[in-house]
Amino acid sequence: MLLSTPPLGWNSWNTFGENINETVVMESADTMVRTGLRDAGYEYIVIDDCWLLRERDSEGRLVPDPEKFPHGMKYVSDYVHSKGLKFGMYSCAGFLTCAGYPASFDHEFTDARTFAEWGVDYLKYDYCFHPDSIPGHILYKRMAVALANCGRDIAFSACSWGSDETKLWIKETGANLWRTTGDINDSWKSLKELSLIAVDALRYGAINCYPDMDMLICGMNGNGNVGLAGCTEDEYRLHFSLWALLGSPLMIGCDIRSMDETTASILTNKAVLAINQDPDYNQPFEINIHTATLPQHDQEQQLSSGEIPIYAKLLSNGDYAIGIFNLSDTPTNRWSAVIMADRLGLPETSGMTLELTDVWTGEKTVMTNGIYSASVAPHACKLMRARVIPKP
Ligand code: GLA
């Protein structure tokens, strides 16, 4: 199996866009080691779009832009590997990449062989400019089978943005991860939109075929290619917590060479990463209490639970991971952010309860009377690891 847990790494697009080059890539590889990101589990360095010339060579192969990559791709790949990291690249299922460079349609086997020769370990495969006459599942199968026969293990990262019902056919293609939505940008508006639709893809995820909620914007602070308004620290923490709990790949998108301490502390939080990398990869589920099940008075008090999703996931050691995500503009109250033990298979009769540890603050609470509620500020979250214990 190529990816037994969601891949962790860095991708050039969010910050660098077309301004990608070998210096940025190699310095980012150095930074992964220096800052402890590699030791925290981040493994892939991925070059996104715009790395190549506008024409293939006389033998029909893709050519790295010599101004951006003067030593060629094998050189960069060797460097990345020398740091104990893996090397990723980008192409597209259409005639052109999304930024208008040559792409792999009708060149799948040639390109897969080229990537293998360059020592590529991961291929992100986009969906722009594809022929309408061929369905998406066939386009992704074409590259998947080429990669499976290229002589090298290359993780296949499908990027069809959830369109054409990707979730229904993606597992047929052998892709190891697949984008569930359109592109993220560095703003609360984008983060909230993507967070609200995340739930649609959850049940389609599986080990070795992970739903990819798009690259992280943590630490961009409004800078770079998709940098817009930027987000607050709470918002970046919510973003990282939600992506981690829902089992998304975590591909860093900021310029890690200059990331601040807050960003580093978010990205390397061991307890959060352990939830994301839990080996069982059980499906997360929503445990909001439906308004209709509450007494009339409580119904009136409850905020729209749609804006305050609460997710849980059973972990391999018997703990639960539980996250409350306040996407609304109002603080949560005891009606809108409530966790009931019986929703987690722990009825009163079990004699068991939960000891909840906040993974960001370390604060511990024991749930009493089968119920827990939290006050979570607007645009913030509470992510907890919950241990099943006998009732005190
Ligand atoms: C699409 C993808 C992005 C990025 C760009 C590159 O928009 O969804 O993640 O790869 O193309 O052009």
Short mmCIF file of C-alpha atoms in Angstrom, two decimals, residues 49-305:
data_model
loop_
_atom_site.label_atom_id
_atom_site.label_comp_id
_atom_site.label_asym_id
_atom_site.label_seq_id
_atom_site.Cartn_x
_atom_site.Cartn_y
_atom_site.Cartn_z
CA ASP A 49 1.98 24.10 -11.74
CA CYS A 50 4.28 26.38 -13.82
CA TRP A 51 7.51 24.39 -13.55
CA LEU A 52 7.81 23.69 -17.26
CA LEU A 53 8.34 25.14 -20.72
CA ARG A 54 5.42 25.84 -23.05
CA GLU A 55 6.59 23.16 -25.54
CA ARG A 56 7.53 19.51 -25.22
CA ASP A 57 10.96 18.44 -26.55
CA SER A 58 11.52 16.71 -29.91
CA GLU A 59 10.80 13.33 -28.30
CA GLY A 60 7.53 14.54 -26.84
CA ARG A 61 8.73 14.88 -23.25
CA LEU A 62 7.91 17.62 -20.78
CA VAL A 63 10.79 20.03 -20.19
CA PRO A 64 11.49 21.89 -16.94
CA ASP A 65 11.88 25.64 -17.45
CA PRO A 66 15.69 26.12 -17.45
CA GLU A 67 15.38 29.58 -15.89
CA LYS A 68 13.47 28.17 -12.93
CA PHE A 69 15.16 24.77 -12.75
CA PRO A 70 18.62 25.24 -14.34
CA HIS A 71 19.92 21.88 -13.11
CA GLY A 72 16.86 19.90 -14.18
CA MET A 73 14.44 17.92 -12.05
CA LYS A 74 16.58 14.91 -11.19
CA TYR A 75 18.97 17.27 -9.42
CA VAL A 76 16.16 18.79 -7.32
CA SER A 77 14.69 15.38 -6.63
CA ASP A 78 18.05 14.00 -5.50
CA TYR A 79 18.46 16.97 -3.18
CA VAL A 80 15.00 16.49 -1.66
CA HIS A 81 15.71 12.77 -1.18
CA SER A 82 19.09 13.54 0.43
CA LYS A 83 17.14 15.36 3.17
CA GLY A 84 15.10 12.25 3.94
CA LEU A 85 12.04 13.67 2.16
CA LYS A 86 9.94 12.64 -0.83
CA PHE A 87 9.54 14.54 -4.07
CA GLY A 88 6.23 15.48 -5.74
CA MET A 89 5.33 17.08 -9.03
CA TYR A 90 2.25 18.25 -10.93
CA SER A 91 0.54 17.63 -14.24
CA CYS A 92 -3.00 17.66 -15.55
CA ALA A 93 -5.48 15.31 -17.26
CA GLY A 94 -6.22 17.85 -20.01
CA PHE A 95 -4.33 19.28 -22.99
CA LEU A 96 -2.97 22.06 -20.80
CA THR A 97 -2.42 22.59 -17.09
CA CYS A 98 -4.65 25.09 -15.32
CA ALA A 99 -2.01 27.77 -15.87
CA GLY A 100 -1.75 26.91 -19.58
CA TYR A 101 1.38 24.74 -19.78
CA PRO A 102 1.54 21.42 -21.66
CA ALA A 103 -0.30 18.64 -19.82
CA SER A 104 -0.52 14.88 -20.01
CA PHE A 105 -3.60 14.07 -22.08
CA ASP A 106 -2.52 11.48 -24.68
CA HIS A 107 1.02 11.54 -23.22
CA GLU A 108 0.27 9.61 -20.03
CA PHE A 109 2.78 6.77 -20.41
CA THR A 110 5.57 9.07 -21.64
CA ASP A 111 5.02 11.47 -18.75
CA ALA A 112 4.75 8.73 -16.13
CA ARG A 113 8.09 7.34 -17.33
CA THR A 114 9.65 10.81 -17.27
CA PHE A 115 8.46 11.38 -13.70
CA ALA A 116 9.82 7.96 -12.70
CA GLU A 117 13.23 8.82 -14.23
CA TRP A 118 13.29 12.05 -12.25
CA GLY A 119 12.66 10.15 -9.01
CA VAL A 120 9.17 11.55 -8.46
CA ASP A 121 7.26 9.97 -5.53
CA TYR A 122 3.94 11.84 -5.82
CA LEU A 123 1.98 13.27 -8.73
CA LYS A 124 -0.76 15.85 -8.32
CA TYR A 125 -3.03 15.56 -11.35
CA ASP A 126 -5.34 18.44 -12.21
CA TYR A 127 -8.52 18.62 -14.33
CA CYS A 128 -8.32 21.73 -16.52
CA PHE A 129 -8.75 21.77 -20.33
CA HIS A 130 -9.76 18.12 -20.57
CA PRO A 131 -11.67 16.79 -23.59
CA ASP A 132 -15.42 16.75 -22.87
CA SER A 133 -15.86 13.54 -24.82
CA ILE A 134 -13.96 11.48 -22.23
CA PRO A 135 -15.39 11.12 -18.71
CA GLY A 136 -13.32 12.02 -15.69
CA HIS A 137 -13.04 8.49 -14.40
CA ILE A 138 -11.41 7.40 -17.67
CA LEU A 139 -9.01 10.37 -17.70
CA TYR A 140 -7.84 9.50 -14.17
CA LYS A 141 -7.62 5.79 -15.02
CA ARG A 142 -5.36 6.65 -17.96
CA MET A 143 -2.75 8.25 -15.75
CA ALA A 144 -3.28 5.80 -12.88
CA VAL A 145 -2.46 2.79 -15.03
CA ALA A 146 0.52 4.62 -16.57
CA LEU A 147 1.88 5.35 -13.08
CA ALA A 148 1.22 1.79 -11.94
CA ASN A 149 3.41 0.62 -14.82
CA CYS A 150 6.18 3.22 -14.74
CA GLY A 151 8.57 1.18 -12.59
CA ARG A 152 8.42 3.45 -9.54
CA ASP A 153 6.01 3.92 -6.64
CA ILE A 154 4.33 7.26 -7.30
CA ALA A 155 1.44 8.34 -5.10
CA PHE A 156 -1.41 9.61 -7.28
CA SER A 157 -3.08 12.80 -6.06
CA ALA A 158 -6.22 13.42 -8.13
CA CYS A 159 -7.38 17.03 -8.31
CA SER A 160 -10.76 17.19 -10.04
CA TRP A 161 -12.18 19.49 -7.33
CA GLY A 162 -15.01 17.09 -6.46
CA SER A 163 -16.62 17.77 -9.86
CA ASP A 164 -18.42 15.18 -11.99
CA GLU A 165 -19.19 13.26 -8.77
CA THR A 166 -15.52 12.43 -8.20
CA LYS A 167 -16.39 10.73 -4.93
CA LEU A 168 -18.45 8.04 -6.72
CA TRP A 169 -15.71 6.83 -9.06
CA ILE A 170 -12.41 7.88 -7.56
CA LYS A 171 -11.71 4.58 -5.81
CA GLU A 172 -11.94 2.78 -9.17
CA THR A 173 -9.00 4.76 -10.47
CA GLY A 174 -6.45 3.78 -7.86
CA ALA A 175 -5.87 7.41 -6.82
CA ASN A 176 -4.36 7.69 -3.34
CA LEU A 177 -6.00 11.04 -2.57
CA TRP A 178 -8.55 13.23 -4.29
CA ARG A 179 -9.57 16.84 -4.00
CA THR A 180 -13.09 17.23 -2.69
CA THR A 181 -13.68 20.92 -3.49
CA GLY A 182 -12.59 23.90 -5.55
CA ASP A 183 -9.54 25.95 -4.57
CA ILE A 184 -8.96 27.43 -1.15
CA ASN A 185 -7.70 30.97 -0.69
CA ASP A 186 -6.27 32.66 2.37
CA SER A 187 -9.43 34.22 3.81
CA TRP A 188 -12.07 33.34 6.41
CA LYS A 189 -14.74 33.37 3.69
CA SER A 190 -13.00 30.61 1.75
CA LEU A 191 -12.13 28.63 4.85
CA LYS A 192 -15.71 28.72 6.09
CA GLU A 193 -17.16 27.74 2.71
CA LEU A 194 -14.87 24.73 2.40
CA SER A 195 -15.46 23.74 6.03
CA LEU A 196 -19.23 23.74 5.56
CA ILE A 197 -19.16 21.44 2.54
CA ALA A 198 -16.50 19.09 3.95
CA VAL A 199 -19.05 16.75 5.44
CA ASP A 200 -20.31 15.71 1.99
CA ALA A 201 -17.14 13.81 1.20
CA LEU A 202 -16.52 12.15 4.56
CA ARG A 203 -18.11 8.81 3.93
CA TYR A 204 -16.19 8.35 0.68
CA GLY A 205 -12.75 8.44 2.27
CA ALA A 206 -10.73 5.28 2.80
CA ILE A 207 -7.24 4.19 3.69
CA ASN A 208 -5.06 4.81 0.61
CA CYS A 209 -7.78 6.98 -1.01
CA TYR A 210 -8.00 10.11 1.16
CA PRO A 211 -10.41 13.03 0.66
CA ASP A 212 -8.18 16.06 0.15
CA MET A 213 -9.77 19.26 1.44
CA ASP A 214 -7.03 21.31 -0.32
CA MET A 215 -3.69 22.68 0.79
CA LEU A 216 -3.38 24.49 4.09
CA ILE A 217 -3.40 28.27 4.33
CA CYS A 218 -2.08 28.30 7.95
CA GLY A 219 0.63 30.90 8.33
CA MET A 220 0.11 32.62 4.97
CA ASN A 221 -1.11 35.74 6.77
CA GLY A 222 -2.35 37.25 3.52
CA ASN A 223 0.89 36.74 1.58
CA GLY A 224 1.54 34.90 -1.65
CA ASN A 225 -0.32 33.53 -4.64
CA VAL A 226 -3.66 32.77 -2.95
CA GLY A 227 -3.08 35.18 -0.08
CA LEU A 228 -6.12 37.42 0.33
CA ALA A 229 -7.26 38.93 3.61
CA GLY A 230 -5.42 36.33 5.67
CA CYS A 231 -6.92 34.71 8.76
CA THR A 232 -6.57 35.09 12.52
CA GLU A 233 -4.64 32.67 14.71
CA ASP A 234 -7.93 31.10 15.93
CA GLU A 235 -9.08 30.65 12.35
CA TYR A 236 -5.83 28.97 11.29
CA ARG A 237 -6.06 26.70 14.34
CA LEU A 238 -9.66 25.80 13.47
CA HIS A 239 -8.56 25.10 9.88
CA PHE A 240 -5.75 22.77 10.92
CA SER A 241 -7.90 21.01 13.54
CA LEU A 242 -10.79 20.41 11.13
CA TRP A 243 -8.59 19.15 8.28
CA ALA A 244 -6.77 16.88 10.74
CA LEU A 245 -9.88 15.43 12.38
CA LEU A 246 -11.66 14.79 9.10
CA GLY A 247 -8.66 12.83 7.80
CA SER A 248 -7.55 15.18 5.02
CA PRO A 249 -3.99 15.16 3.73
CA LEU A 250 -2.13 18.07 5.35
CA MET A 251 -0.09 19.90 2.72
CA ILE A 252 1.39 23.12 4.05
CA GLY A 253 0.93 26.11 1.74
CA CYS A 254 2.78 28.95 3.45
CA ASP A 255 6.40 29.97 2.92
CA ILE A 256 7.88 27.74 5.63
CA ARG A 257 11.27 29.46 5.27
CA SER A 258 9.86 32.47 7.08
CA MET A 259 7.03 30.96 9.15
CA ASP A 260 6.52 32.45 12.59
CA GLU A 261 6.49 30.50 15.85
CA THR A 262 2.71 30.44 16.08
CA THR A 263 2.46 28.80 12.67
CA ALA A 264 5.16 26.28 13.54
CA SER A 265 3.42 25.42 16.80
CA ILE A 266 0.12 24.85 15.00
CA LEU A 267 1.62 22.72 12.23
CA THR A 268 3.69 20.55 14.57
CA ASN A 269 1.13 19.91 17.32
CA LYS A 270 1.77 16.22 18.00
CA ALA A 271 -1.64 15.43 19.46
CA VAL A 272 -3.43 16.91 16.45
CA LEU A 273 -1.16 15.12 13.99
CA ALA A 274 -1.72 11.83 15.85
CA ILE A 275 -5.47 12.22 15.34
CA ASN A 276 -4.92 12.81 11.62
CA GLN A 277 -2.48 9.93 11.29
CA ASP A 278 -4.44 7.44 13.39
CA PRO A 279 -3.83 4.06 11.73
CA ASP A 280 -7.44 2.85 11.78
CA TYR A 281 -8.69 5.81 9.69
CA ASN A 282 -12.23 5.36 11.02
CA GLN A 283 -14.85 7.57 9.43
CA PRO A 284 -15.58 10.76 11.38
CA PHE A 285 -19.26 11.45 12.08
CA GLU A 286 -21.31 14.43 13.08
CA ILE A 287 -22.74 14.40 16.61
CA ASN A 288 -24.71 17.61 16.62
CA ILE A 289 -28.00 17.21 18.35
CA HIS A 290 -30.76 17.79 15.90
CA THR A 291 -32.91 20.72 16.92
CA ALA A 292 -36.07 18.63 16.65
CA THR A 293 -34.94 16.35 19.49
CA LEU A 294 -34.69 19.23 21.97
CA PRO A 295 -37.50 20.67 24.09
CA GLN A 296 -39.16 23.74 22.61
CA HIS A 297 -37.33 26.15 24.91
CA ASP A 298 -33.93 24.71 23.96
CA GLN A 299 -34.78 24.74 20.30
CA GLU A 300 -35.30 28.47 20.48
CA GLN A 301 -31.92 28.89 22.13
CA GLN A 302 -30.00 26.72 19.74
CA LEU A 303 -27.99 28.34 16.98
CA SER A 304 -27.98 26.77 13.58
CA SER A 305 -25.98 23.64 14.20
#
